[in-house]
Amino acid sequence: FASAVAKRLQSLGALTKGDRRANDASDLSAFDLDNRWGQRALSEVLDTIFHYMHVREDEEPPAHLVEELAMRSGDVGAWRVYLEEADEMLASVGVDASSKVKTFLNRILGLPVHFQNKVFSHFAAEVEHTIKMAKERGQYDDAVVDVSGNNIQTVGAPVVMHREKASQAETTHVVVEYDRGVSFVDACELLEAGAQSNR
């Protein structure tokens, strides 16, 4: 549900960027799992679960899943046991290898709460890992986001990444540095205004 709400509010935010009274929805992206990275991560999760028989009895989970699944290093067999149980549980609520993120999130609501949390933690950790790896490879695209803050400035000169042959139009890469905090002077003014209103 949070994923659906985040996606809806982000769409609204994109339409109302020109309205100074509109709330900024760009920070809701962390809650939107129904995107290509979420689907890629889900495919990895479901492939692992539904092919658990290829996992050795003594095999440990990937490092990025150990903490999320509350497993200790050296806890032999726990990973395989979890995968077997997840295979049975997901099948019981109609999740299969071709399920989309929206379907998966809706269907796991039918699982017992403790296992619902465990499967979702597995999925969320895989999303985070997928995005991290994409960023390391330079493949992650965060879409169009307005940059707002104090003291916005460019760092270095723009770098031409591509030049279209016919029109000679250029695609450039610009590094931007900005401060989203509150200056000391502004903080003092806010403090004084708050003190005045409390008198």
Short mmCIF file of C-alpha atoms in Angstrom, two decimals:
data_model
loop_
_atom_site.label_atom_id
_atom_site.label_comp_id
_atom_site.label_asym_id
_atom_site.label_seq_id
_atom_site.Cartn_x
_atom_site.Cartn_y
_atom_site.Cartn_z
CA PHE A 1 0.00 0.00 0.00
CA ALA A 2 2.83 2.40 0.86
CA SER A 3 4.35 1.69 -2.56
CA ALA A 4 1.08 2.53 -4.35
CA VAL A 5 0.59 5.71 -2.31
CA ALA A 6 4.18 6.82 -2.92
CA LYS A 7 3.81 6.29 -6.67
CA ARG A 8 0.52 8.24 -6.75
CA LEU A 9 1.94 11.13 -4.73
CA GLN A 10 5.08 11.24 -6.86
CA SER A 11 2.90 11.53 -9.98
CA LEU A 12 0.96 14.33 -8.32
CA GLY A 13 4.20 16.01 -7.34
CA ALA A 14 5.46 15.87 -10.92
CA LEU A 15 2.30 17.65 -12.08
CA THR A 16 2.42 20.34 -9.41
CA LYS A 17 6.11 21.27 -9.41
CA GLY A 18 5.20 24.69 -10.74
CA ASP A 19 2.90 25.43 -7.80
CA ARG A 20 4.81 26.91 -4.85
CA ARG A 21 2.11 25.61 -2.50
CA ALA A 22 2.52 22.00 -3.67
CA ASN A 23 4.42 19.58 -1.44
CA ASP A 24 7.65 18.11 -2.77
CA ALA A 25 7.06 14.40 -3.44
CA SER A 26 10.59 13.62 -4.63
CA ASP A 27 11.63 12.14 -1.26
CA LEU A 28 8.94 9.43 -1.51
CA SER A 29 11.00 7.49 -4.04
CA ALA A 30 12.41 5.28 -1.28
CA PHE A 31 8.89 3.88 -0.70
CA ASP A 32 8.12 3.19 -4.36
CA LEU A 33 9.15 -0.40 -5.02
CA ASP A 34 6.96 -0.85 -8.11
CA ASN A 35 9.59 0.17 -10.65
CA ARG A 36 12.16 -1.56 -12.84
CA TRP A 37 14.63 -1.96 -9.97
CA GLY A 38 11.92 -3.44 -7.77
CA GLN A 39 10.89 -5.84 -10.53
CA ARG A 40 14.48 -6.86 -11.17
CA ALA A 41 14.99 -7.51 -7.46
CA LEU A 42 11.70 -9.42 -7.19
CA SER A 43 12.69 -11.65 -10.10
CA GLU A 44 15.93 -12.47 -8.28
CA VAL A 45 14.07 -13.19 -5.02
CA LEU A 46 11.46 -15.43 -6.64
CA ASP A 47 14.03 -17.25 -8.76
CA THR A 48 16.04 -18.02 -5.63
CA ILE A 49 13.00 -19.16 -3.66
CA PHE A 50 11.38 -21.28 -6.36
CA HIS A 51 14.70 -22.96 -7.19
CA TYR A 52 15.69 -23.58 -3.58
CA MET A 53 16.51 -27.18 -4.44
CA HIS A 54 19.72 -25.90 -6.09
CA VAL A 55 20.86 -24.46 -2.75
CA ARG A 56 23.13 -26.74 -0.73
CA GLU A 57 22.06 -27.72 2.78
CA ASP A 58 25.11 -26.00 4.27
CA GLU A 59 24.99 -22.92 2.03
CA GLU A 60 24.78 -19.50 3.67
CA PRO A 61 22.67 -16.60 2.36
CA PRO A 62 24.32 -13.73 0.45
CA ALA A 63 26.00 -11.22 2.77
CA HIS A 64 23.42 -8.49 2.11
CA LEU A 65 20.61 -10.77 3.36
CA VAL A 66 22.12 -12.15 6.57
CA GLU A 67 21.06 -9.28 8.83
CA GLU A 68 17.67 -8.71 7.15
CA LEU A 69 16.69 -12.34 7.59
CA ALA A 70 18.02 -12.43 11.17
CA MET A 71 20.43 -15.23 10.37
CA ARG A 72 23.80 -15.66 12.01
CA SER A 73 26.92 -16.44 10.04
CA GLY A 74 27.57 -20.15 10.37
CA ASP A 75 23.92 -20.98 11.05
CA VAL A 76 24.05 -24.07 8.83
CA GLY A 77 20.84 -24.97 7.05
CA ALA A 78 18.82 -21.86 8.06
CA TRP A 79 18.99 -20.36 4.55
CA ARG A 80 17.75 -23.56 2.88
CA VAL A 81 14.99 -24.00 5.51
CA TYR A 82 13.80 -20.42 4.93
CA LEU A 83 13.74 -20.89 1.14
CA GLU A 84 11.75 -24.13 1.40
CA GLU A 85 9.21 -22.50 3.68
CA ALA A 86 9.00 -19.39 1.47
CA ASP A 87 8.41 -21.58 -1.59
CA GLU A 88 5.45 -23.24 0.13
CA MET A 89 4.05 -20.02 1.60
CA LEU A 90 4.21 -17.98 -1.62
CA ALA A 91 2.66 -20.79 -3.64
CA SER A 92 -0.22 -20.91 -1.13
CA VAL A 93 -1.14 -17.27 -1.85
CA GLY A 94 -0.76 -17.51 -5.63
CA VAL A 95 2.66 -15.92 -6.11
CA ASP A 96 4.68 -17.48 -8.94
CA ALA A 97 7.92 -16.73 -10.77
CA SER A 98 6.16 -14.35 -13.20
CA SER A 99 4.45 -12.23 -10.52
CA LYS A 100 4.77 -8.46 -10.74
CA VAL A 101 5.70 -6.27 -7.77
CA LYS A 102 2.14 -5.04 -7.24
CA THR A 103 0.76 -8.58 -7.21
CA PHE A 104 3.54 -9.80 -4.93
CA LEU A 105 2.98 -7.02 -2.37
CA ASN A 106 -0.77 -7.62 -2.35
CA ARG A 107 -0.55 -11.40 -2.11
CA ILE A 108 1.96 -11.55 0.76
CA LEU A 109 -0.64 -9.75 2.91
CA GLY A 110 -2.32 -13.15 3.08
CA LEU A 111 0.69 -14.71 4.82
CA PRO A 112 1.12 -14.98 8.60
CA VAL A 113 2.49 -11.65 9.83
CA HIS A 114 5.86 -12.98 11.01
CA PHE A 115 6.56 -14.62 7.64
CA GLN A 116 5.10 -11.69 5.72
CA ASN A 117 7.71 -9.50 7.41
CA LYS A 118 10.49 -11.96 6.64
CA VAL A 119 9.66 -12.26 2.93
CA PHE A 120 9.25 -8.50 2.59
CA SER A 121 12.59 -7.93 4.35
CA HIS A 122 14.19 -10.31 1.83
CA PHE A 123 12.63 -8.38 -1.05
CA ALA A 124 13.50 -4.92 0.35
CA ALA A 125 17.12 -5.93 0.97
CA GLU A 126 17.36 -7.28 -2.59
CA VAL A 127 15.98 -3.99 -3.97
CA GLU A 128 18.57 -2.04 -2.00
CA HIS A 129 21.35 -4.35 -3.20
CA THR A 130 20.16 -4.17 -6.82
CA ILE A 131 20.17 -0.35 -6.75
CA LYS A 132 23.57 -0.27 -5.04
CA MET A 133 25.09 -2.51 -7.72
CA ALA A 134 23.46 -0.45 -10.51
CA LYS A 135 24.95 2.74 -9.04
CA GLU A 136 28.39 1.15 -8.85
CA ARG A 137 28.14 0.20 -12.53
CA GLY A 138 26.85 3.65 -13.50
CA GLN A 139 23.53 2.21 -14.67
CA TYR A 140 21.19 3.78 -12.11
CA ASP A 141 18.87 6.51 -13.37
CA ASP A 142 17.09 8.51 -10.69
CA ALA A 143 14.80 10.19 -13.27
CA VAL A 144 14.12 13.95 -13.28
CA VAL A 145 14.25 15.56 -9.84
CA ASP A 146 14.24 19.26 -8.98
CA VAL A 147 17.28 20.32 -6.98
CA SER A 148 16.35 22.68 -4.17
CA GLY A 149 18.45 24.08 -1.36
CA ASN A 150 20.76 26.88 -0.35
CA ASN A 151 23.98 27.92 -2.05
CA ILE A 152 23.54 25.83 -5.23
CA GLN A 153 26.63 25.84 -7.43
CA THR A 154 28.29 23.77 -10.12
CA VAL A 155 31.55 21.93 -9.46
CA GLY A 156 34.02 22.11 -12.31
CA ALA A 157 33.18 22.60 -15.96
CA PRO A 158 30.36 20.73 -17.75
CA VAL A 159 31.58 17.62 -19.59
CA VAL A 160 30.17 16.79 -23.03
CA MET A 161 29.00 13.18 -22.95
CA HIS A 162 27.45 12.97 -26.43
CA ARG A 163 27.00 15.11 -29.52
CA GLU A 164 24.14 14.35 -31.93
CA LYS A 165 25.53 14.29 -35.48
CA ALA A 166 22.69 15.92 -37.40
CA SER A 167 21.90 18.85 -35.09
CA GLN A 168 25.17 18.95 -33.13
CA ALA A 169 23.07 19.11 -29.95
CA GLU A 170 25.14 18.20 -26.90
CA THR A 171 24.37 16.12 -23.83
CA THR A 172 26.48 17.38 -20.96
CA HIS A 173 27.23 16.09 -17.48
CA VAL A 174 27.21 18.70 -14.72
CA VAL A 175 28.14 18.09 -11.09
CA VAL A 176 26.05 20.21 -8.72
CA GLU A 177 26.82 20.92 -5.08
CA TYR A 178 24.11 22.26 -2.79
CA ASP A 179 23.25 22.68 0.85
CA ARG A 180 19.79 21.60 2.02
CA GLY A 181 20.36 22.68 5.61
CA VAL A 182 19.39 25.86 7.44
CA SER A 183 21.91 28.67 7.90
CA PHE A 184 22.83 29.77 11.43
CA VAL A 185 21.18 33.16 10.91
CA ASP A 186 17.94 31.56 9.69
CA ALA A 187 18.02 29.09 12.59
CA CYS A 188 18.34 31.95 15.08
CA GLU A 189 15.41 33.76 13.46
CA LEU A 190 13.27 30.60 13.63
CA LEU A 191 14.23 30.12 17.27
CA GLU A 192 13.33 33.71 18.11
CA ALA A 193 10.02 33.46 16.24
CA GLY A 194 9.19 30.26 18.12
CA ALA A 195 10.06 31.85 21.45
CA GLN A 196 7.88 34.86 20.66
CA SER A 197 4.88 32.68 19.77
CA ASN A 198 5.19 30.73 23.03
CA ARG A 199 5.01 33.83 25.24
#
